[in-house]
mmCIF file of C-alpha atoms and ligand atoms in Angstrom:
data_model
loop_
_atom_site.group_PDB
_atom_site.id
_atom_site.type_symbol
_atom_site.label_atom_id
_atom_site.label_comp_id
_atom_site.label_asym_id
_atom_site.label_seq_id
_atom_site.Cartn_x
_atom_site.Cartn_y
_atom_site.Cartn_z
ATOM 1 C CA MET A 1217 -47.693 303.764 309.207
ATOM 2 C CA PRO A 1218 -45.963 302.833 305.961
ATOM 3 C CA PHE A 1219 -46.538 305.122 302.955
ATOM 4 C CA THR A 1220 -44.566 304.130 299.869
ATOM 5 C CA ILE A 1221 -43.631 306.408 297.004
ATOM 6 C CA ALA A 1222 -42.160 304.669 293.937
ATOM 7 C CA ILE A 1223 -40.196 306.875 291.525
ATOM 8 C CA ASP A 1224 -38.929 305.259 288.328
ATOM 9 C CA GLY A 1225 -37.382 306.519 285.133
ATOM 10 C CA PRO A 1226 -34.308 306.455 282.899
ATOM 11 C CA ALA A 1227 -30.841 307.786 283.815
ATOM 12 C CA ALA A 1228 -30.545 311.537 284.448
ATOM 13 C CA ALA A 1229 -34.250 312.327 284.078
ATOM 14 C CA GLY A 1230 -34.233 314.061 287.477
ATOM 15 C CA LYS A 1231 -35.622 311.247 289.617
ATOM 16 C CA GLY A 1232 -32.742 311.420 292.103
ATOM 17 C CA THR A 1233 -33.246 315.122 292.788
ATOM 18 C CA ILE A 1234 -37.026 314.754 292.886
ATOM 19 C CA SER A 1235 -36.724 311.794 295.279
ATOM 20 C CA LYS A 1236 -34.406 313.671 297.644
ATOM 21 C CA SER A 1237 -36.608 316.794 297.648
ATOM 22 C CA VAL A 1238 -39.822 314.821 298.120
ATOM 23 C CA SER A 1239 -38.392 312.721 300.963
ATOM 24 C CA ALA A 1240 -37.141 315.885 302.715
ATOM 25 C CA HIS A 1241 -40.504 317.622 302.155
ATOM 26 C CA PHE A 1242 -42.548 314.788 303.671
ATOM 27 C CA GLY A 1243 -39.934 313.618 306.197
ATOM 28 C CA PHE A 1244 -39.746 310.157 304.568
ATOM 29 C CA ALA A 1245 -36.700 307.884 304.308
ATOM 30 C CA HIS A 1246 -35.131 307.641 300.843
ATOM 31 C CA LEU A 1247 -33.471 304.698 299.073
ATOM 32 C CA ASP A 1248 -31.702 305.251 295.747
ATOM 33 C CA THR A 1249 -31.973 301.658 294.507
ATOM 34 C CA GLY A 1250 -29.526 302.367 291.653
ATOM 35 C CA LEU A 1251 -26.827 302.377 294.340
ATOM 36 C CA LEU A 1252 -27.498 298.685 295.019
ATOM 37 C CA TYR A 1253 -26.800 297.822 291.379
ATOM 38 C CA ARG A 1254 -23.860 300.255 291.261
ATOM 39 C CA ALA A 1255 -22.324 298.629 294.354
ATOM 40 C CA VAL A 1256 -22.652 295.188 292.723
ATOM 41 C CA GLY A 1257 -21.247 296.598 289.443
ATOM 42 C CA ALA A 1258 -18.255 298.097 291.299
ATOM 43 C CA LYS A 1259 -17.513 294.751 292.933
ATOM 44 C CA VAL A 1260 -17.683 293.021 289.558
ATOM 45 C CA LEU A 1261 -15.242 295.563 288.089
ATOM 46 C CA ALA A 1262 -12.966 294.621 291.005
ATOM 47 C CA GLY A 1263 -13.186 290.937 290.029
ATOM 48 C CA ALA A 1264 -16.167 289.576 291.985
ATOM 49 C CA GLU A 1265 -18.825 287.243 290.603
ATOM 50 C CA PRO A 1266 -22.119 289.219 290.208
ATOM 51 C CA VAL A 1267 -24.578 286.953 292.051
ATOM 52 C CA ALA A 1268 -22.203 286.327 294.974
ATOM 53 C CA ALA A 1269 -21.541 290.099 295.156
ATOM 54 C CA ALA A 1270 -25.293 290.863 295.264
ATOM 55 C CA GLU A 1271 -25.923 288.220 297.936
ATOM 56 C CA ALA A 1272 -23.093 289.570 300.122
ATOM 57 C CA LEU A 1273 -24.002 293.282 299.757
ATOM 58 C CA THR A 1274 -24.042 295.324 302.991
ATOM 59 C CA PRO A 1275 -25.318 298.876 303.669
ATOM 60 C CA GLU A 1276 -21.639 299.918 304.022
ATOM 61 C CA ASP A 1277 -21.075 299.042 300.336
ATOM 62 C CA LEU A 1278 -23.574 301.764 299.341
ATOM 63 C CA LYS A 1279 -21.425 304.490 300.893
ATOM 64 C CA SER A 1280 -18.388 304.166 298.624
ATOM 65 C CA ASP A 1281 -17.801 307.413 296.682
ATOM 66 C CA THR A 1282 -16.621 305.603 293.568
ATOM 67 C CA LEU A 1283 -20.176 304.511 292.703
ATOM 68 C CA ARG A 1284 -21.032 307.611 290.621
ATOM 69 C CA THR A 1285 -18.604 307.110 287.742
ATOM 70 C CA PRO A 1286 -19.782 306.334 284.168
ATOM 71 C CA GLU A 1287 -17.834 303.026 284.256
ATOM 72 C CA VAL A 1288 -19.691 301.877 287.366
ATOM 73 C CA ALA A 1289 -23.018 303.022 285.830
ATOM 74 C CA GLN A 1290 -22.457 300.786 282.800
ATOM 75 C CA ALA A 1291 -21.337 297.879 285.013
ATOM 76 C CA ALA A 1292 -24.502 298.390 287.127
ATOM 77 C CA SER A 1293 -26.709 298.292 284.051
ATOM 78 C CA LYS A 1294 -24.971 295.048 282.953
ATOM 79 C CA VAL A 1295 -25.346 293.205 286.277
ATOM 80 C CA ALA A 1296 -28.958 294.454 286.461
ATOM 81 C CA VAL A 1297 -29.983 292.123 283.594
ATOM 82 C CA ILE A 1298 -29.130 289.052 285.714
ATOM 83 C CA ALA A 1299 -32.279 287.619 287.339
ATOM 84 C CA GLU A 1300 -30.400 286.183 290.366
ATOM 85 C CA VAL A 1301 -28.767 289.555 291.051
ATOM 86 C CA ARG A 1302 -32.170 291.284 291.031
ATOM 87 C CA ALA A 1303 -33.689 288.541 293.217
ATOM 88 C CA ALA A 1304 -30.930 288.948 295.813
ATOM 89 C CA LEU A 1305 -31.827 292.641 296.198
ATOM 90 C CA VAL A 1306 -35.628 292.361 296.460
ATOM 91 C CA ALA A 1307 -36.072 291.667 300.186
ATOM 92 C CA PHE A 1308 -33.968 294.637 301.286
ATOM 93 C CA GLN A 1309 -35.904 297.020 299.015
ATOM 94 C CA ARG A 1310 -39.333 295.716 300.102
ATOM 95 C CA ALA A 1311 -38.451 295.948 303.799
ATOM 96 C CA PHE A 1312 -37.253 299.521 303.243
ATOM 97 C CA ALA A 1313 -40.492 300.391 301.415
ATOM 98 C CA LEU A 1314 -42.644 299.177 304.281
ATOM 99 C CA ARG A 1315 -40.815 300.936 307.123
ATOM 100 C CA ASP A 1316 -42.910 303.056 309.452
ATOM 101 C CA GLY A 1317 -43.009 306.754 308.710
ATOM 102 C CA GLY A 1318 -42.945 306.582 304.914
ATOM 103 C CA ALA A 1319 -40.376 305.735 302.249
ATOM 104 C CA VAL A 1320 -39.353 306.984 298.836
ATOM 105 C CA LEU A 1321 -37.604 304.480 296.551
ATOM 106 C CA ASP A 1322 -36.256 305.477 293.179
ATOM 107 C CA GLY A 1323 -35.084 303.147 290.425
ATOM 108 C CA ARG A 1324 -36.322 301.390 287.302
ATOM 109 C CA ASP A 1325 -38.772 298.719 288.538
ATOM 110 C CA ILE A 1326 -40.076 300.059 291.842
ATOM 111 C CA GLY A 1327 -43.672 300.690 290.723
ATOM 112 C CA THR A 1328 -43.805 297.593 288.516
ATOM 113 C CA VAL A 1329 -41.977 294.851 290.469
ATOM 114 C CA ILE A 1330 -40.649 295.892 293.884
ATOM 115 C CA CYS A 1331 -43.694 297.832 295.162
ATOM 116 C CA PRO A 1332 -46.660 297.239 292.871
ATOM 117 C CA GLU A 1333 -48.874 298.314 295.808
ATOM 118 C CA ALA A 1334 -47.062 301.659 296.316
ATOM 119 C CA ASP A 1335 -49.309 304.515 297.469
ATOM 120 C CA VAL A 1336 -47.907 306.829 294.787
ATOM 121 C CA LYS A 1337 -46.069 305.936 291.579
ATOM 122 C CA LEU A 1338 -44.232 308.518 289.534
ATOM 123 C CA PHE A 1339 -42.418 307.948 286.241
ATOM 124 C CA VAL A 1340 -39.894 310.718 285.630
ATOM 125 C CA THR A 1341 -38.591 310.977 282.083
ATOM 126 C CA ALA A 1342 -37.019 313.395 279.553
ATOM 127 C CA SER A 1343 -35.541 313.197 276.056
ATOM 128 C CA ALA A 1344 -32.208 311.345 275.782
ATOM 129 C CA GLU A 1345 -30.515 314.542 274.519
ATOM 130 C CA VAL A 1346 -31.645 316.652 277.480
ATOM 131 C CA ARG A 1347 -30.686 313.900 279.948
ATOM 132 C CA ALA A 1348 -27.266 313.492 278.350
ATOM 133 C CA GLU A 1349 -26.655 317.259 278.485
ATOM 134 C CA ARG A 1350 -27.498 317.315 282.219
ATOM 135 C CA ARG A 1351 -25.237 314.350 282.905
ATOM 136 C CA PHE A 1352 -22.452 315.933 280.788
ATOM 137 C CA LEU A 1353 -22.581 319.148 282.843
ATOM 138 C CA GLU A 1354 -22.587 317.142 286.090
ATOM 139 C CA LEU A 1355 -19.576 315.051 285.011
ATOM 140 C CA SER A 1356 -17.648 318.062 283.651
ATOM 141 C CA ALA A 1357 -18.165 319.872 286.973
ATOM 142 C CA LYS A 1358 -16.596 316.862 288.697
ATOM 143 C CA GLY A 1359 -13.592 317.002 286.349
ATOM 144 C CA HIS A 1360 -14.450 314.016 284.113
ATOM 145 C CA SER A 1361 -13.161 314.347 280.548
ATOM 146 C CA ASP A 1362 -16.046 312.560 278.783
ATOM 147 C CA THR A 1363 -17.319 314.466 275.717
ATOM 148 C CA ARG A 1364 -20.991 315.285 275.033
ATOM 149 C CA ALA A 1365 -21.028 312.533 272.389
ATOM 150 C CA ASP A 1366 -19.576 309.976 274.872
ATOM 151 C CA VAL A 1367 -22.233 310.829 277.444
ATOM 152 C CA LEU A 1368 -25.094 310.665 274.923
ATOM 153 C CA ALA A 1369 -23.849 307.273 273.689
ATOM 154 C CA ASP A 1370 -23.636 306.050 277.307
ATOM 155 C CA VAL A 1371 -27.157 307.244 278.116
ATOM 156 C CA LYS A 1372 -28.556 305.565 274.989
ATOM 157 C CA ALA A 1373 -26.703 302.283 275.655
ATOM 158 C CA ARG A 1374 -27.967 302.207 279.220
ATOM 159 C CA ASP A 1375 -31.558 303.071 278.150
ATOM 160 C CA ALA A 1376 -31.528 300.270 275.575
ATOM 161 C CA ARG A 1377 -30.196 297.718 278.085
ATOM 162 C CA ASP A 1378 -32.523 298.832 280.902
ATOM 163 C CA MET A 1379 -35.647 298.904 278.688
ATOM 164 C CA ASN A 1380 -35.087 295.753 276.669
ATOM 165 C CA ARG A 1381 -33.981 293.285 279.337
ATOM 166 C CA ALA A 1382 -36.267 290.304 280.037
ATOM 167 C CA GLU A 1383 -36.183 290.781 283.808
ATOM 168 C CA ALA A 1384 -38.010 293.826 285.296
ATOM 169 C CA PRO A 1385 -37.417 296.129 282.302
ATOM 170 C CA LEU A 1386 -37.629 299.894 282.754
ATOM 171 C CA LYS A 1387 -41.196 300.977 282.003
ATOM 172 C CA ALA A 1388 -43.921 303.078 283.575
ATOM 173 C CA ALA A 1389 -46.438 301.204 285.728
ATOM 174 C CA GLU A 1390 -49.932 301.479 284.260
ATOM 175 C CA ASP A 1391 -51.046 303.603 287.202
ATOM 176 C CA ALA A 1392 -47.929 305.821 287.330
ATOM 177 C CA VAL A 1393 -48.157 309.584 286.928
ATOM 178 C CA VAL A 1394 -45.651 310.618 284.243
ATOM 179 C CA ILE A 1395 -43.550 313.734 284.843
ATOM 180 C CA ASP A 1396 -41.673 314.744 281.688
ATOM 181 C CA THR A 1397 -38.810 317.057 282.678
ATOM 182 C CA THR A 1398 -37.582 317.798 279.128
ATOM 183 C CA ASP A 1399 -38.909 321.359 279.364
ATOM 184 C CA LEU A 1400 -39.247 321.648 283.151
ATOM 185 C CA ASP A 1401 -36.694 323.037 285.558
ATOM 186 C CA ILE A 1402 -36.071 321.051 288.694
ATOM 187 C CA GLU A 1403 -38.190 323.303 290.956
ATOM 188 C CA ALA A 1404 -41.218 322.887 288.678
ATOM 189 C CA ALA A 1405 -40.682 319.111 288.507
ATOM 190 C CA VAL A 1406 -40.441 318.835 292.306
ATOM 191 C CA ALA A 1407 -43.563 321.005 292.694
ATOM 192 C CA GLN A 1408 -45.493 318.660 290.373
ATOM 193 C CA ALA A 1409 -44.343 315.611 292.323
ATOM 194 C CA VAL A 1410 -45.269 317.166 295.686
ATOM 195 C CA GLN A 1411 -48.710 318.096 294.342
ATOM 196 C CA VAL A 1412 -49.411 314.529 293.154
ATOM 197 C CA ILE A 1413 -48.277 313.061 296.491
ATOM 198 C CA GLU A 1414 -50.240 315.573 298.584
ATOM 199 C CA ALA A 1415 -53.407 314.803 296.628
ATOM 200 C CA ARG A 1416 -52.892 311.066 297.253
ATOM 201 C CA ARG A 1417 -52.151 311.537 300.949
ATOM 202 C CA SER A 1418 -55.334 313.458 301.590
ATOM 203 C CA ALA A 1419 -57.471 311.079 299.480
HETATM 204 O O1 DC B 1041 -30.339 304.969 288.757
HETATM 205 P P1 DC B 1041 -28.883 304.653 288.409
HETATM 206 O O2 DC B 1041 -28.430 305.364 287.188
HETATM 207 O O3 DC B 1041 -27.955 304.834 289.566
HETATM 208 O O4 DC B 1041 -28.884 303.061 288.088
HETATM 209 C C1 DC B 1041 -27.748 302.368 287.633
HETATM 210 C C2 DC B 1041 -28.183 301.112 286.871
HETATM 211 O O5 DC B 1041 -28.754 300.179 287.786
HETATM 212 C C3 DC B 1041 -29.256 301.332 285.806
HETATM 213 O O6 DC B 1041 -28.700 301.605 284.536
HETATM 214 C C4 DC B 1041 -30.033 300.047 285.811
HETATM 215 C C5 DC B 1041 -29.856 299.498 287.199
HETATM 216 N N1 DC B 1041 -31.047 299.648 288.046
HETATM 217 C C6 DC B 1041 -32.043 298.700 287.919
HETATM 218 O O7 DC B 1041 -31.948 297.827 287.062
HETATM 219 N N2 DC B 1041 -33.123 298.735 288.740
HETATM 220 C C7 DC B 1041 -33.252 299.694 289.668
HETATM 221 N N3 DC B 1041 -34.335 299.692 290.470
HETATM 222 C C8 DC B 1041 -32.256 300.702 289.790
HETATM 223 C C9 DC B 1041 -31.166 300.661 288.950
#
């Protein structure tokens, strides 16, 4: 039986960690849809044309370990405004969502565009400053030299592009449950998500 959980929100709000924990808790498959856009962005940085790169994407492309850099994140956010790029990635995401045994998809437009019929929709958010601080600590731990100010500027630029684009902009679905992690640690945020999903599963 399919059971689809859509988790959307801005960069570094905690949706990745919540998605991984929730999928492990319920034994569901997990797709980080940002990786699709990152893989296209990485190909564009290497000289490819965005739409052709999206149409030719393979699951292998999602495994590259260069997809987590700030440069690739910005490139992902830029290719994500192109309607044909988004269209090329829809079928794969919808098929994943409907697989037997349950699926968690996290991204920006899962509850609004990709899976408007999802069984559970969560919108995970936090203030830009708190998100930038988390991302700064993550990047510093990996040896990146970006300053706090660089990371905050990056987060704000990506928010503005993701929220203001014409095509599938980042926003909460009307029936999404909002989890604001500004003042929540990750355990508390995961506990809230699990509670919402359990209530929906037994309904
Ligand atoms: O979640 P992330 O930071 O890995 O996403 C990278 C970029 O990809 C993000 O800034 C916007 C785009 N994206 C999107 O437009 N739609 C999605 N469902 C997921 C990501």
